[in-house]
CSV table of C-alpha atoms in Angstrom, one decimal:
chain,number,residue,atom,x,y,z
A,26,UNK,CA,-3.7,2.1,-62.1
A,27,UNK,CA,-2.7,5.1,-59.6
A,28,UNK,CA,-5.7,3.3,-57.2
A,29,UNK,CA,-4.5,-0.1,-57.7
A,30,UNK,CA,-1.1,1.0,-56.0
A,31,UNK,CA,-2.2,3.8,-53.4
A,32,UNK,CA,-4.0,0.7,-52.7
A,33,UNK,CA,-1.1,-2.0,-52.0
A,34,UNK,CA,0.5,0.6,-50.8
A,35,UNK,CA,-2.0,1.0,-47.6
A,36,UNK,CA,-2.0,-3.2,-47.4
A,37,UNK,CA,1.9,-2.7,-47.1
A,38,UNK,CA,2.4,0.1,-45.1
A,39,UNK,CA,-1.1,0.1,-42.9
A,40,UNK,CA,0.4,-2.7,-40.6
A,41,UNK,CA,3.7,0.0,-39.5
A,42,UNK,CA,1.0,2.4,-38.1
A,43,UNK,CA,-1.1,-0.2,-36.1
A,44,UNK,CA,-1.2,0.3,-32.4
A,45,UNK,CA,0.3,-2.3,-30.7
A,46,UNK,CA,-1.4,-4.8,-28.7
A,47,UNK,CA,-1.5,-3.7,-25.2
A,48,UNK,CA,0.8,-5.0,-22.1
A,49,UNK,CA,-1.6,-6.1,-19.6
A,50,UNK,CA,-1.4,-4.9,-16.0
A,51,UNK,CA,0.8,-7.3,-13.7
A,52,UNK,CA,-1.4,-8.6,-10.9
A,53,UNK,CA,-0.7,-12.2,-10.5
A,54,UNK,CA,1.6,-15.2,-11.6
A,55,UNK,CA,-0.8,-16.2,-14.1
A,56,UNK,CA,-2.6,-14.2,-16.4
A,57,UNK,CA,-4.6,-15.6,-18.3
A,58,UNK,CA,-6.7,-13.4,-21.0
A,59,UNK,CA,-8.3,-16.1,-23.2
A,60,UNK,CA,-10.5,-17.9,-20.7
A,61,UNK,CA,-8.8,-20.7,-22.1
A,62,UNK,CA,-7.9,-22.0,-17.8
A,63,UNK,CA,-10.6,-22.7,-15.1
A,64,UNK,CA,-9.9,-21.4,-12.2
A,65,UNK,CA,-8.8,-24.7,-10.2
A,66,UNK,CA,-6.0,-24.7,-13.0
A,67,UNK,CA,-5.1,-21.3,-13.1
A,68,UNK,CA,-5.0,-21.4,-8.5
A,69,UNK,CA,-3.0,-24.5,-9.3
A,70,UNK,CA,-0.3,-23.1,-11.4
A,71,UNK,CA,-0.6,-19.6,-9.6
A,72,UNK,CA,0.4,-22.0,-6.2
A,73,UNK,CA,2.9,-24.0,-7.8
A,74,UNK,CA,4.6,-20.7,-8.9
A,75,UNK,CA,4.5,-19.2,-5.7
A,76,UNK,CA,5.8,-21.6,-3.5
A,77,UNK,CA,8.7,-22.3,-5.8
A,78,UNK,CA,9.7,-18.7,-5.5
A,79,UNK,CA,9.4,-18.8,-2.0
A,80,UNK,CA,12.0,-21.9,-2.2
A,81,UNK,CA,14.6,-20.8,-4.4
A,82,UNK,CA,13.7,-17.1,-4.9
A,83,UNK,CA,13.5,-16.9,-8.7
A,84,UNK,CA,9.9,-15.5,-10.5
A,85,UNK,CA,8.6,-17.3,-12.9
A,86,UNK,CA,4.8,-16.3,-14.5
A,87,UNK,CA,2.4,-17.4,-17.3
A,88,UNK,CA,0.8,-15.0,-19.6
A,89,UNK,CA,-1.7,-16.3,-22.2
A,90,UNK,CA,-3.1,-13.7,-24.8
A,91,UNK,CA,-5.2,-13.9,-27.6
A,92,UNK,CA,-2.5,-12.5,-30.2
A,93,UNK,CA,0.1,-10.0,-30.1
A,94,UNK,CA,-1.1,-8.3,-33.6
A,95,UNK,CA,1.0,-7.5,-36.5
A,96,UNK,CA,4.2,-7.2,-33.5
A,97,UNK,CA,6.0,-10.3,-33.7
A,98,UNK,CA,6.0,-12.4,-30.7
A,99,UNK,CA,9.9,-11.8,-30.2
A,100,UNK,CA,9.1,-8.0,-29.8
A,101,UNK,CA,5.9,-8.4,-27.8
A,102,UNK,CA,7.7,-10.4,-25.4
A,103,UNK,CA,10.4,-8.4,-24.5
A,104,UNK,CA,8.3,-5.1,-23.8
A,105,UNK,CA,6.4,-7.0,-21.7
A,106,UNK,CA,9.4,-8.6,-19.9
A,107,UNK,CA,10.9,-5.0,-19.5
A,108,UNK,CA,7.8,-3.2,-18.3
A,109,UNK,CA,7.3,-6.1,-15.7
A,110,UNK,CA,10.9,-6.8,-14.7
A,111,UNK,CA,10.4,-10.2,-13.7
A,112,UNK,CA,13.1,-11.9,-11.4
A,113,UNK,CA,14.9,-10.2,-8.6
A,114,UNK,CA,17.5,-6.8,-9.3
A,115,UNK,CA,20.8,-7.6,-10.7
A,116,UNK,CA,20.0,-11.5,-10.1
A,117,UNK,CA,18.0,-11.3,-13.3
A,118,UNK,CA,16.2,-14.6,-12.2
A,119,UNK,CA,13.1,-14.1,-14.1
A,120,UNK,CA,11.2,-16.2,-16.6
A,121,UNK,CA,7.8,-15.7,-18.6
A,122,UNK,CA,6.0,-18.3,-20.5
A,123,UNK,CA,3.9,-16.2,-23.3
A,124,UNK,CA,1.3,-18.0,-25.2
A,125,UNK,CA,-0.6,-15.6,-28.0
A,126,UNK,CA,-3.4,-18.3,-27.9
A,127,UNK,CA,-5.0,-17.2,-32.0
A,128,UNK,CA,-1.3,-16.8,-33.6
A,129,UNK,CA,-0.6,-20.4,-32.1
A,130,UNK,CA,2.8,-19.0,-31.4
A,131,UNK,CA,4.7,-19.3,-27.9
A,132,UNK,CA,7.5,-18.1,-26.3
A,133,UNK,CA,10.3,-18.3,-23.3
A,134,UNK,CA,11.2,-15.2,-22.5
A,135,UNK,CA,14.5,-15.8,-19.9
A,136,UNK,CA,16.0,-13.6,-17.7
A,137,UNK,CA,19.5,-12.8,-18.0
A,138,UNK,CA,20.7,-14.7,-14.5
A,139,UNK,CA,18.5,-17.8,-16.2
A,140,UNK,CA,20.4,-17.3,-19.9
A,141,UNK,CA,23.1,-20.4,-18.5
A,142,UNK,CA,20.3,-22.3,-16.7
A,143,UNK,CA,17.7,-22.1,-19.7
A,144,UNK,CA,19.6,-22.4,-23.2
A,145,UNK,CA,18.5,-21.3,-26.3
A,146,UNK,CA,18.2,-24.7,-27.0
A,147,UNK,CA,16.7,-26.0,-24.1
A,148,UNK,CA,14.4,-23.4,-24.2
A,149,UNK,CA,13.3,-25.1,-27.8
A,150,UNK,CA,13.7,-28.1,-26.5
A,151,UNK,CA,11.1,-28.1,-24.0
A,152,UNK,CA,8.6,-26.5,-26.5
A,153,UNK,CA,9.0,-28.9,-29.3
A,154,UNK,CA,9.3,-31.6,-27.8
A,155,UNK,CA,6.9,-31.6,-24.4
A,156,UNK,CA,4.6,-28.3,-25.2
A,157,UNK,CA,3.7,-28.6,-28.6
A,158,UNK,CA,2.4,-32.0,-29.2
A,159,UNK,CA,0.1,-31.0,-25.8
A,160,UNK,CA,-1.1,-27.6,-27.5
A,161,UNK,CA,-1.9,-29.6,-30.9
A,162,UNK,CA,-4.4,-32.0,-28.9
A,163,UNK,CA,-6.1,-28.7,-27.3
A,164,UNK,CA,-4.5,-29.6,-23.7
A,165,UNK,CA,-3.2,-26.3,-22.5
A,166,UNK,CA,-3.1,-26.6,-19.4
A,167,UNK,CA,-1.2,-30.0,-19.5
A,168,UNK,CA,0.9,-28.0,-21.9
A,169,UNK,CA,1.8,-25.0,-19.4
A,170,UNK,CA,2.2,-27.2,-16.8
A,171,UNK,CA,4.3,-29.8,-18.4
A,172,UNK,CA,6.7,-27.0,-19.9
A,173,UNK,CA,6.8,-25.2,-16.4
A,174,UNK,CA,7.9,-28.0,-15.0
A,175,UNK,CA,10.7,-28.4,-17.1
A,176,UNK,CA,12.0,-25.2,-16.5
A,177,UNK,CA,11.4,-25.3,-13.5
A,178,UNK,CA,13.9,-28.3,-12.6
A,179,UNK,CA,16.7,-26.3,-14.8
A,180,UNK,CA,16.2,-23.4,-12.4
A,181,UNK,CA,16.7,-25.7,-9.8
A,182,UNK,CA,20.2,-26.6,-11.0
A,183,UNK,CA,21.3,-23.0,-11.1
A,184,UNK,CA,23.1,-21.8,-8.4
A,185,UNK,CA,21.3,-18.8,-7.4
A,186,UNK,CA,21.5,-16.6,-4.0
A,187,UNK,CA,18.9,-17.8,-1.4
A,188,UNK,CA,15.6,-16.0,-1.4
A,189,UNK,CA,14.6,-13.7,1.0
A,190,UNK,CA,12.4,-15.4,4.0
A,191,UNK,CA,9.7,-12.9,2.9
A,192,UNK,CA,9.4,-12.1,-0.7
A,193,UNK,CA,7.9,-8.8,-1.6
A,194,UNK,CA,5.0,-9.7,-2.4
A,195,UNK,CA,4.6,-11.7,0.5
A,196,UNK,CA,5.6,-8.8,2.7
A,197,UNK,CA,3.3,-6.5,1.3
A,198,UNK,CA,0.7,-8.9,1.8
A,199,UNK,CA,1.6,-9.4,5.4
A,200,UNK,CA,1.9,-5.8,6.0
A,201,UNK,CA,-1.8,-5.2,4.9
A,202,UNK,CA,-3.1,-8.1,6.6
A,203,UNK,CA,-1.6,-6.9,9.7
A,204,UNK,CA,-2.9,-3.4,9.4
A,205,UNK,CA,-6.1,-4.7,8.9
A,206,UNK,CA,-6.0,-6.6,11.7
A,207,UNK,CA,-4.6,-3.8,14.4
A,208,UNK,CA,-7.6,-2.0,13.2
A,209,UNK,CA,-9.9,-4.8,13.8
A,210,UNK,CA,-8.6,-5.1,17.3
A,211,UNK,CA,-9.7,-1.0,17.7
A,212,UNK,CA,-12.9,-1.9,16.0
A,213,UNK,CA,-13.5,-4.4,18.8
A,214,UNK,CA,-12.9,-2.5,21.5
A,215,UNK,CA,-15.1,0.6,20.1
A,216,UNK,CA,-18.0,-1.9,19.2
A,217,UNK,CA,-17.3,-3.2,22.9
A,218,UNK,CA,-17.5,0.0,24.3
A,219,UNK,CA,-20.5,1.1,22.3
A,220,UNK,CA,-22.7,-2.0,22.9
A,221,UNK,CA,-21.5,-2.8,26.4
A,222,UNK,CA,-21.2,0.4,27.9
A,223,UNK,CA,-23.4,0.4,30.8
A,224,UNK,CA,-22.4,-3.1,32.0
A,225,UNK,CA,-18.3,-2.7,30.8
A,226,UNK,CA,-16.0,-4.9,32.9
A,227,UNK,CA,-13.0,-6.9,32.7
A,228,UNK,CA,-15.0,-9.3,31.6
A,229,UNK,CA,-16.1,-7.5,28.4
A,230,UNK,CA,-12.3,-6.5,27.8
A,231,UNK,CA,-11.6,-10.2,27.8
A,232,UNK,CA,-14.5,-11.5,25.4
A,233,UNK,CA,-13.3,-8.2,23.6
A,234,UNK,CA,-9.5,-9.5,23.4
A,235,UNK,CA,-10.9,-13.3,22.5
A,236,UNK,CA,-12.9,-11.9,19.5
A,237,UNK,CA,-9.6,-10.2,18.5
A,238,UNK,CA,-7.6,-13.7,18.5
A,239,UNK,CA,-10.5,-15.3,16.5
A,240,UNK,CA,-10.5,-12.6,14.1
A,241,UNK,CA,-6.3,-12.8,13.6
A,242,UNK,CA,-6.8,-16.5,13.4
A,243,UNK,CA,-9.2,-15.8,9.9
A,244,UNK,CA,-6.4,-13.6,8.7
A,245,UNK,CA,-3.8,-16.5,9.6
A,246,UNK,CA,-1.6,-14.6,11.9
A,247,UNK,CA,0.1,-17.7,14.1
A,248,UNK,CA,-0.5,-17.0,18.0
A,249,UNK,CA,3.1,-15.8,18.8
A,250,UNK,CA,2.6,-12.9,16.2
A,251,UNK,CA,-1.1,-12.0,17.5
A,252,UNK,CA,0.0,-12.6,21.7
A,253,UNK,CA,2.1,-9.2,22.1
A,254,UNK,CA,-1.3,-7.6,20.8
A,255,UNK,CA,-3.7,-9.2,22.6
A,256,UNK,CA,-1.9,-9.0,25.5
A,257,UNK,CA,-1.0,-5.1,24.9
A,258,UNK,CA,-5.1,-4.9,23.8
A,259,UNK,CA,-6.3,-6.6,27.0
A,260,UNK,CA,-3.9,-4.0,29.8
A,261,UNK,CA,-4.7,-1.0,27.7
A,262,UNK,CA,-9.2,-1.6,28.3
A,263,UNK,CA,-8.3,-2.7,32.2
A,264,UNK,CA,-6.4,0.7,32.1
A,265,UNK,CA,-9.5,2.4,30.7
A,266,UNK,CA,-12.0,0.6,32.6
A,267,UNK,CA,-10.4,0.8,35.8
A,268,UNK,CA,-9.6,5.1,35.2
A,269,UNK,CA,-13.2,4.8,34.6
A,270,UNK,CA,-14.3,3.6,37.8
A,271,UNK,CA,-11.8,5.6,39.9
A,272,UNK,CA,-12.6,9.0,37.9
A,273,UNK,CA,-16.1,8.4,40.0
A,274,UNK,CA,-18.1,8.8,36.6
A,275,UNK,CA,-20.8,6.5,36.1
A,276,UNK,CA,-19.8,3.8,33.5
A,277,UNK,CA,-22.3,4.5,31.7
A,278,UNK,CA,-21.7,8.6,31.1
A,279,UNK,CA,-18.5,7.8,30.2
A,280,UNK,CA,-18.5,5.3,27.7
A,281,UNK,CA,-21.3,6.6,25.8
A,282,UNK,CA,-18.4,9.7,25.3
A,283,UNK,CA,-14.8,8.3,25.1
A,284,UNK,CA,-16.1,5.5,23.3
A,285,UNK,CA,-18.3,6.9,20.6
A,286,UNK,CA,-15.6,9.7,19.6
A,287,UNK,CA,-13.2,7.2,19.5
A,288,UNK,CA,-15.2,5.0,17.3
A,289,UNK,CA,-15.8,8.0,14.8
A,290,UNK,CA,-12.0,8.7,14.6
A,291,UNK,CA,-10.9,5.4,13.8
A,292,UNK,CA,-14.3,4.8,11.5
A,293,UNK,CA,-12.5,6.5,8.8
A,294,UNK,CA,-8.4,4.5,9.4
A,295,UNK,CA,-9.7,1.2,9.0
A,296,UNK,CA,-12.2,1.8,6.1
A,297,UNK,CA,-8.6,2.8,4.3
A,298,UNK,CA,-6.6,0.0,5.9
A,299,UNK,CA,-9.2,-2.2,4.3
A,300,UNK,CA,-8.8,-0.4,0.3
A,301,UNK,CA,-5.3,-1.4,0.8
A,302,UNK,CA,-5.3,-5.4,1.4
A,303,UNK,CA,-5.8,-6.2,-1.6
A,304,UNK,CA,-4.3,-9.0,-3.3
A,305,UNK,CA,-1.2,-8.0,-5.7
A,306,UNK,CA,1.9,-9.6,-7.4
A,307,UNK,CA,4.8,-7.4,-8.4
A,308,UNK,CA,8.0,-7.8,-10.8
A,309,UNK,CA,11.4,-7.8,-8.1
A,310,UNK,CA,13.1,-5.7,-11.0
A,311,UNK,CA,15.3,-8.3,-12.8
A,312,UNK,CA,15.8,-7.8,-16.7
A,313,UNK,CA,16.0,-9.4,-19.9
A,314,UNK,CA,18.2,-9.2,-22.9
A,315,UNK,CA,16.4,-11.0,-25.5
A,316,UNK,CA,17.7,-14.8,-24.4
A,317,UNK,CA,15.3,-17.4,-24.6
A,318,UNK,CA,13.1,-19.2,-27.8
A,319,UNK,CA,10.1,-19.5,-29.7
A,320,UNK,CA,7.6,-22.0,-31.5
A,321,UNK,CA,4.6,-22.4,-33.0
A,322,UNK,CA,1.8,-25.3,-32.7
Protein backbone atom coordinates (compact mmCIF):
# COMPACT_ATOMS: atom_id res chain seq x y z
CA UNK A 1 0.00 0.00 0.00
CA UNK A 2 2.89 2.42 1.09
CA UNK A 3 4.33 1.66 -2.81
CA UNK A 4 1.07 2.12 -4.42
CA UNK A 5 1.07 5.79 -3.08
CA UNK A 6 4.87 6.76 -3.10
CA UNK A 7 3.99 5.77 -6.45
CA UNK A 8 0.96 8.31 -7.38
CA UNK A 9 2.63 10.40 -5.57
CA UNK A 10 5.75 10.63 -8.20
CA UNK A 11 2.91 10.60 -11.23
CA UNK A 12 1.50 13.72 -9.36
CA UNK A 13 4.35 15.52 -8.33
CA UNK A 14 7.08 14.32 -11.08
CA UNK A 15 5.59 16.80 -13.64
CA UNK A 16 6.49 20.19 -10.94
CA UNK A 17 10.23 19.14 -11.25
CA UNK A 18 10.41 18.69 -15.13
CA UNK A 19 12.69 21.09 -16.92
CA UNK A 20 10.93 23.18 -18.99
CA UNK A 21 10.98 23.08 -22.70
CA UNK A 22 13.57 25.30 -23.89
CA UNK A 23 13.19 29.05 -25.55
CA UNK A 24 14.77 28.75 -28.80
CA UNK A 25 17.39 31.35 -29.90
CA UNK A 26 15.77 34.39 -31.90
CA UNK A 27 17.35 34.45 -35.33
CA UNK A 28 14.69 35.08 -37.73
CA UNK A 29 10.81 36.02 -38.17
CA UNK A 30 9.96 32.55 -38.53
CA UNK A 31 11.13 29.74 -36.62
CA UNK A 32 10.10 26.95 -37.39
CA UNK A 33 11.31 23.64 -35.30
CA UNK A 34 8.99 20.90 -36.69
CA UNK A 35 10.05 20.80 -40.27
CA UNK A 36 6.50 21.09 -40.74
CA UNK A 37 7.33 24.46 -43.69
CA UNK A 38 9.50 24.12 -46.85
CA UNK A 39 11.64 26.68 -47.27
CA UNK A 40 9.78 28.60 -50.21
CA UNK A 41 6.98 28.88 -47.41
CA UNK A 42 8.88 29.73 -44.62
CA UNK A 43 11.14 32.72 -47.23
CA UNK A 44 7.58 33.63 -48.07
CA UNK A 45 6.17 34.39 -44.69
CA UNK A 46 9.75 35.47 -43.43
CA UNK A 47 9.35 38.29 -46.54
CA UNK A 48 5.88 39.12 -45.92
CA UNK A 49 6.92 39.80 -42.24
CA UNK A 50 9.56 41.90 -43.04
CA UNK A 51 8.41 44.17 -45.42
CA UNK A 52 5.36 44.89 -43.34
CA UNK A 53 7.59 45.92 -40.51
CA UNK A 54 9.42 48.01 -42.67
CA UNK A 55 5.89 49.76 -43.58
CA UNK A 56 4.34 50.30 -40.42
CA UNK A 57 7.12 49.47 -37.90
CA UNK A 58 5.42 46.84 -35.73
CA UNK A 59 7.22 42.99 -35.42
CA UNK A 60 5.34 40.37 -35.86
CA UNK A 61 7.01 36.50 -35.91
CA UNK A 62 6.02 32.86 -36.21
CA UNK A 63 7.29 30.19 -33.92
CA UNK A 64 6.24 26.53 -34.45
CA UNK A 65 7.45 23.90 -31.81
CA UNK A 66 6.92 20.50 -31.31
CA UNK A 67 5.27 20.96 -27.63
CA UNK A 68 5.81 23.12 -24.83
CA UNK A 69 5.86 19.98 -22.17
CA UNK A 70 3.90 19.74 -19.11
CA UNK A 71 4.18 24.05 -19.11
CA UNK A 72 1.00 25.19 -20.41
CA UNK A 73 1.00 27.06 -23.59
CA UNK A 74 -0.15 30.40 -21.72
CA UNK A 75 3.12 30.22 -19.57
CA UNK A 76 5.39 29.11 -22.44
CA UNK A 77 4.28 31.92 -24.41
CA UNK A 78 4.95 34.59 -22.28
CA UNK A 79 8.66 33.61 -21.38
CA UNK A 80 9.28 33.44 -24.75
CA UNK A 81 7.65 36.81 -25.49
CA UNK A 82 9.68 38.42 -22.58
CA UNK A 83 13.04 36.85 -23.37
CA UNK A 84 12.51 38.05 -27.02
CA UNK A 85 10.85 41.46 -26.50
CA UNK A 86 9.14 41.52 -29.65
CA UNK A 87 7.82 45.04 -30.88
CA UNK A 88 9.65 48.26 -30.53
CA UNK A 89 10.47 49.91 -26.60
CA UNK A 90 7.51 51.51 -24.93
CA UNK A 91 5.46 51.10 -28.37
CA UNK A 92 4.99 47.53 -27.28
CA UNK A 93 3.98 46.79 -31.01
CA UNK A 94 4.81 43.18 -30.92
CA UNK A 95 2.96 39.99 -31.87
CA UNK A 96 3.98 36.22 -31.87
CA UNK A 97 1.99 33.46 -33.40
CA UNK A 98 3.03 30.10 -31.33
CA UNK A 99 2.04 26.86 -32.64
CA UNK A 100 3.27 23.69 -30.26
CA UNK A 101 2.68 21.48 -33.39
CA UNK A 102 2.18 17.68 -31.09
CA UNK A 103 -0.14 19.49 -28.25
CA UNK A 104 -2.35 20.81 -31.25
CA UNK A 105 -2.57 23.89 -29.16
CA UNK A 106 -1.93 27.61 -30.53
CA UNK A 107 -1.53 30.83 -29.29
CA UNK A 108 -1.50 34.89 -30.00
CA UNK A 109 0.71 36.25 -27.78
CA UNK A 110 0.00 40.44 -28.24
CA UNK A 111 2.04 43.01 -27.26
CA UNK A 112 0.79 45.56 -25.04
CA UNK A 113 0.60 48.66 -27.77
CA UNK A 114 -1.43 45.81 -29.97
CA UNK A 115 -3.84 44.79 -26.71
CA UNK A 116 -6.69 47.64 -28.41
CA UNK A 117 -5.72 46.56 -32.00
CA UNK A 118 -5.93 42.70 -31.39
CA UNK A 119 -8.85 41.82 -28.74
CA UNK A 120 -9.07 39.07 -26.68
CA UNK A 121 -11.74 38.22 -28.77
CA UNK A 122 -10.51 38.92 -32.04
CA UNK A 123 -7.51 37.19 -31.15
CA UNK A 124 -10.11 33.93 -30.79
CA UNK A 125 -11.78 34.92 -33.48
CA UNK A 126 -9.24 34.60 -36.03
CA UNK A 127 -8.19 31.19 -34.61
CA UNK A 128 -11.54 29.50 -34.52
CA UNK A 129 -12.81 30.62 -37.13
CA UNK A 130 -9.92 31.03 -40.06
CA UNK A 131 -6.95 28.89 -38.35
CA UNK A 132 -8.40 25.96 -37.01
CA UNK A 133 -10.49 24.49 -39.66
CA UNK A 134 -7.00 24.96 -41.87
CA UNK A 135 -4.86 23.10 -39.12
CA UNK A 136 -7.59 20.24 -38.93
CA UNK A 137 -7.12 19.53 -42.84
CA UNK A 138 -3.14 19.40 -42.14
CA UNK A 139 -2.71 22.89 -44.20
CA UNK A 140 -0.37 24.83 -41.89
CA UNK A 141 0.93 26.85 -43.84
CA UNK A 142 -2.43 28.12 -45.32
CA UNK A 143 -3.22 28.20 -41.65
CA UNK A 144 -0.21 30.66 -40.58
CA UNK A 145 -0.68 32.57 -43.33
CA UNK A 146 -4.36 33.05 -43.41
CA UNK A 147 -4.28 34.03 -39.52
CA UNK A 148 -1.21 36.43 -40.15
CA UNK A 149 -3.05 38.05 -42.51
CA UNK A 150 -5.68 38.80 -40.31
CA UNK A 151 -3.74 40.29 -37.84
CA UNK A 152 -2.03 41.83 -39.88
CA UNK A 153 -4.90 44.15 -41.31
CA UNK A 154 -5.95 44.91 -37.46
CA UNK A 155 -2.36 46.23 -36.99
CA UNK A 156 -2.94 48.19 -39.94
CA UNK A 157 -5.84 50.05 -38.26
CA UNK A 158 -3.91 51.01 -35.25
CA UNK A 159 -2.50 54.12 -35.05
CA UNK A 160 0.97 53.53 -34.37
CA UNK A 161 4.23 56.02 -34.64
CA UNK A 162 5.95 55.71 -38.11
CA UNK A 163 8.82 53.26 -38.30
CA UNK A 164 12.15 54.20 -38.53
CA UNK A 165 13.52 54.37 -42.33
CA UNK A 166 16.02 51.73 -41.18
CA UNK A 167 14.91 49.14 -38.81
CA UNK A 168 17.50 47.59 -36.61
CA UNK A 169 17.87 44.78 -38.04
CA UNK A 170 18.11 46.37 -41.26
CA UNK A 171 20.84 48.62 -40.08
CA UNK A 172 22.87 46.12 -38.66
CA UNK A 173 22.64 44.30 -41.79
CA UNK A 174 23.69 47.31 -43.78
CA UNK A 175 26.41 48.12 -41.42
CA UNK A 176 28.04 44.64 -42.07
CA UNK A 177 27.50 44.63 -45.60
CA UNK A 178 29.20 47.80 -45.80
CA UNK A 179 32.18 46.77 -43.85
CA UNK A 180 32.45 43.91 -45.85
CA UNK A 181 32.50 45.77 -48.66
CA UNK A 182 35.26 48.69 -47.70
CA UNK A 183 37.35 45.67 -47.03
CA UNK A 184 36.74 44.23 -50.39
CA UNK A 185 37.71 47.47 -51.94
CA UNK A 186 41.36 47.06 -49.82
CA UNK A 187 41.36 43.54 -50.96
CA UNK A 188 41.24 44.77 -54.47
CA UNK A 189 43.76 47.08 -54.41
CA UNK A 190 46.34 44.64 -52.46
CA UNK A 191 45.42 41.72 -54.99
CA UNK A 192 46.11 44.61 -57.66
CA UNK A 193 49.19 45.50 -56.34
CA UNK A 194 50.35 41.98 -55.66
CA UNK A 195 49.53 40.61 -59.18
CA UNK A 196 50.13 43.71 -61.25
CA UNK A 197 53.02 45.03 -59.70
CA UNK A 198 55.64 45.26 -62.31
CA UNK A 199 53.21 46.63 -64.90
CA UNK A 200 50.94 49.00 -62.26
CA UNK A 201 49.33 52.02 -63.87
CA UNK A 202 46.37 54.07 -63.91
CA UNK A 203 45.06 51.74 -65.85
CA UNK A 204 45.21 48.89 -63.16
CA UNK A 205 43.85 51.42 -60.51
CA UNK A 206 40.82 51.84 -62.82
CA UNK A 207 40.08 48.00 -63.58
CA UNK A 208 40.92 47.82 -59.76
CA UNK A 209 38.04 50.53 -58.89
CA UNK A 210 35.58 48.77 -61.60
CA UNK A 211 36.05 45.39 -59.85
CA UNK A 212 35.11 47.34 -56.68
CA UNK A 213 31.70 48.66 -58.25
CA UNK A 214 30.85 45.04 -59.49
CA UNK A 215 31.60 43.65 -56.17
CA UNK A 216 29.24 46.54 -54.24
CA UNK A 217 26.66 45.85 -56.97
CA UNK A 218 26.55 41.70 -55.53
CA UNK A 219 26.19 43.18 -52.06
CA UNK A 220 23.32 45.68 -53.46
CA UNK A 221 24.83 48.90 -52.48
CA UNK A 222 22.91 51.43 -55.13
CA UNK A 223 25.66 53.55 -57.07
CA UNK A 224 25.24 56.90 -55.07
CA UNK A 225 26.20 54.96 -51.85
CA UNK A 226 29.25 52.97 -53.60
CA UNK A 227 30.53 56.55 -55.87
CA UNK A 228 32.09 58.52 -52.78
CA UNK A 229 34.24 55.16 -52.44
CA UNK A 230 35.10 54.45 -55.64
CA UNK A 231 35.87 57.70 -56.34
CA UNK A 232 37.98 58.18 -52.92
CA UNK A 233 39.48 54.37 -53.93
CA UNK A 234 40.55 55.45 -57.48
CA UNK A 235 42.63 59.17 -56.16
CA UNK A 236 44.07 57.33 -53.28
CA UNK A 237 46.05 54.31 -56.00
CA UNK A 238 46.89 57.50 -58.54
CA UNK A 239 48.37 59.04 -55.29
CA UNK A 240 50.36 55.86 -54.70
CA UNK A 241 51.21 55.13 -58.09
CA UNK A 242 52.24 58.40 -59.05
CA UNK A 243 54.57 58.83 -55.40
CA UNK A 244 55.80 55.67 -56.89
CA UNK A 245 57.11 56.84 -59.95
CA UNK A 246 58.40 60.14 -58.67
CA UNK A 247 60.21 58.41 -55.50
CA UNK A 248 62.53 57.10 -58.71
CA UNK A 249 62.02 53.43 -57.40
CA UNK A 250 61.42 50.92 -59.91
CA UNK A 251 57.74 49.90 -59.85
CA UNK A 252 58.44 46.89 -59.46
CA UNK A 253 60.83 47.07 -55.99
CA UNK A 254 58.22 48.91 -54.59
CA UNK A 255 55.16 47.13 -54.93
CA UNK A 256 56.48 43.83 -54.18
CA UNK A 257 57.05 45.94 -50.48
CA UNK A 258 54.21 48.41 -49.79
CA UNK A 259 51.91 46.19 -51.26
CA UNK A 260 52.60 42.79 -49.73
CA UNK A 261 52.81 44.28 -46.03
CA UNK A 262 49.75 45.93 -46.67
CA UNK A 263 48.04 42.93 -47.88
CA UNK A 264 49.24 41.00 -44.61
CA UNK A 265 47.82 43.76 -42.27
CA UNK A 266 44.54 43.88 -43.70
CA UNK A 267 44.55 39.88 -44.31
CA UNK A 268 43.48 39.48 -40.83
CA UNK A 269 40.47 42.92 -40.71
CA UNK A 270 38.47 41.57 -43.44
CA UNK A 271 38.64 37.79 -42.46
CA UNK A 272 36.73 39.41 -39.14
CA UNK A 273 34.51 41.82 -41.11
CA UNK A 274 33.42 38.71 -42.83
CA UNK A 275 32.50 36.49 -39.27
CA UNK A 276 30.36 39.42 -38.66
CA UNK A 277 27.78 39.63 -41.82
CA UNK A 278 25.89 37.29 -40.86
CA UNK A 279 22.39 37.17 -41.18
CA UNK A 280 20.37 38.07 -37.76
CA UNK A 281 16.85 39.19 -36.52
CA UNK A 282 16.49 40.84 -33.15
CA UNK A 283 13.49 41.73 -30.68
CA UNK A 284 13.24 46.05 -30.71
CA UNK A 285 12.47 45.56 -26.88
CA UNK A 286 8.69 45.91 -26.67
CA UNK A 287 6.79 43.88 -23.88
CA UNK A 288 3.84 41.81 -23.09
CA UNK A 289 1.47 41.53 -20.30
CA UNK A 290 -0.33 38.43 -20.89
CA UNK A 291 -3.06 39.92 -23.59
CA UNK A 292 -3.88 37.87 -26.36
CA UNK A 293 -5.78 34.04 -26.84
CA UNK A 294 -5.50 30.53 -27.24
CA UNK A 295 -7.03 27.42 -29.08
CA UNK A 296 -6.67 24.09 -29.85
CA UNK A 297 -7.25 21.98 -33.29
Amino acid sequence: MKRIFLLLLCLCIGPLFADPIPIPKLEHRVTDLTGTLTSEQTDSLESKLKAFEKRKGSQVVIVMIPTTGEEPIEDYSIRLAEEWKIGRKKIGDGFIFLIAKDDRKMRFEVGTGLEGAVTDFSSKRIQTEFVRPLFKEGKYFEGIETGIDKVIGLIDGETLPEPETHTGYESSEEEDNFGYYIGALVVIGILAGIFLRKMFSILQAGAATYAGYWFGGILGFSLETMLPLLVIFFVLLCIIYIAAKSSGGSGGNWSSGSWSSWSSGSSDWSSSSSDSSSDSFSGGGGDFSGGGSSSDW
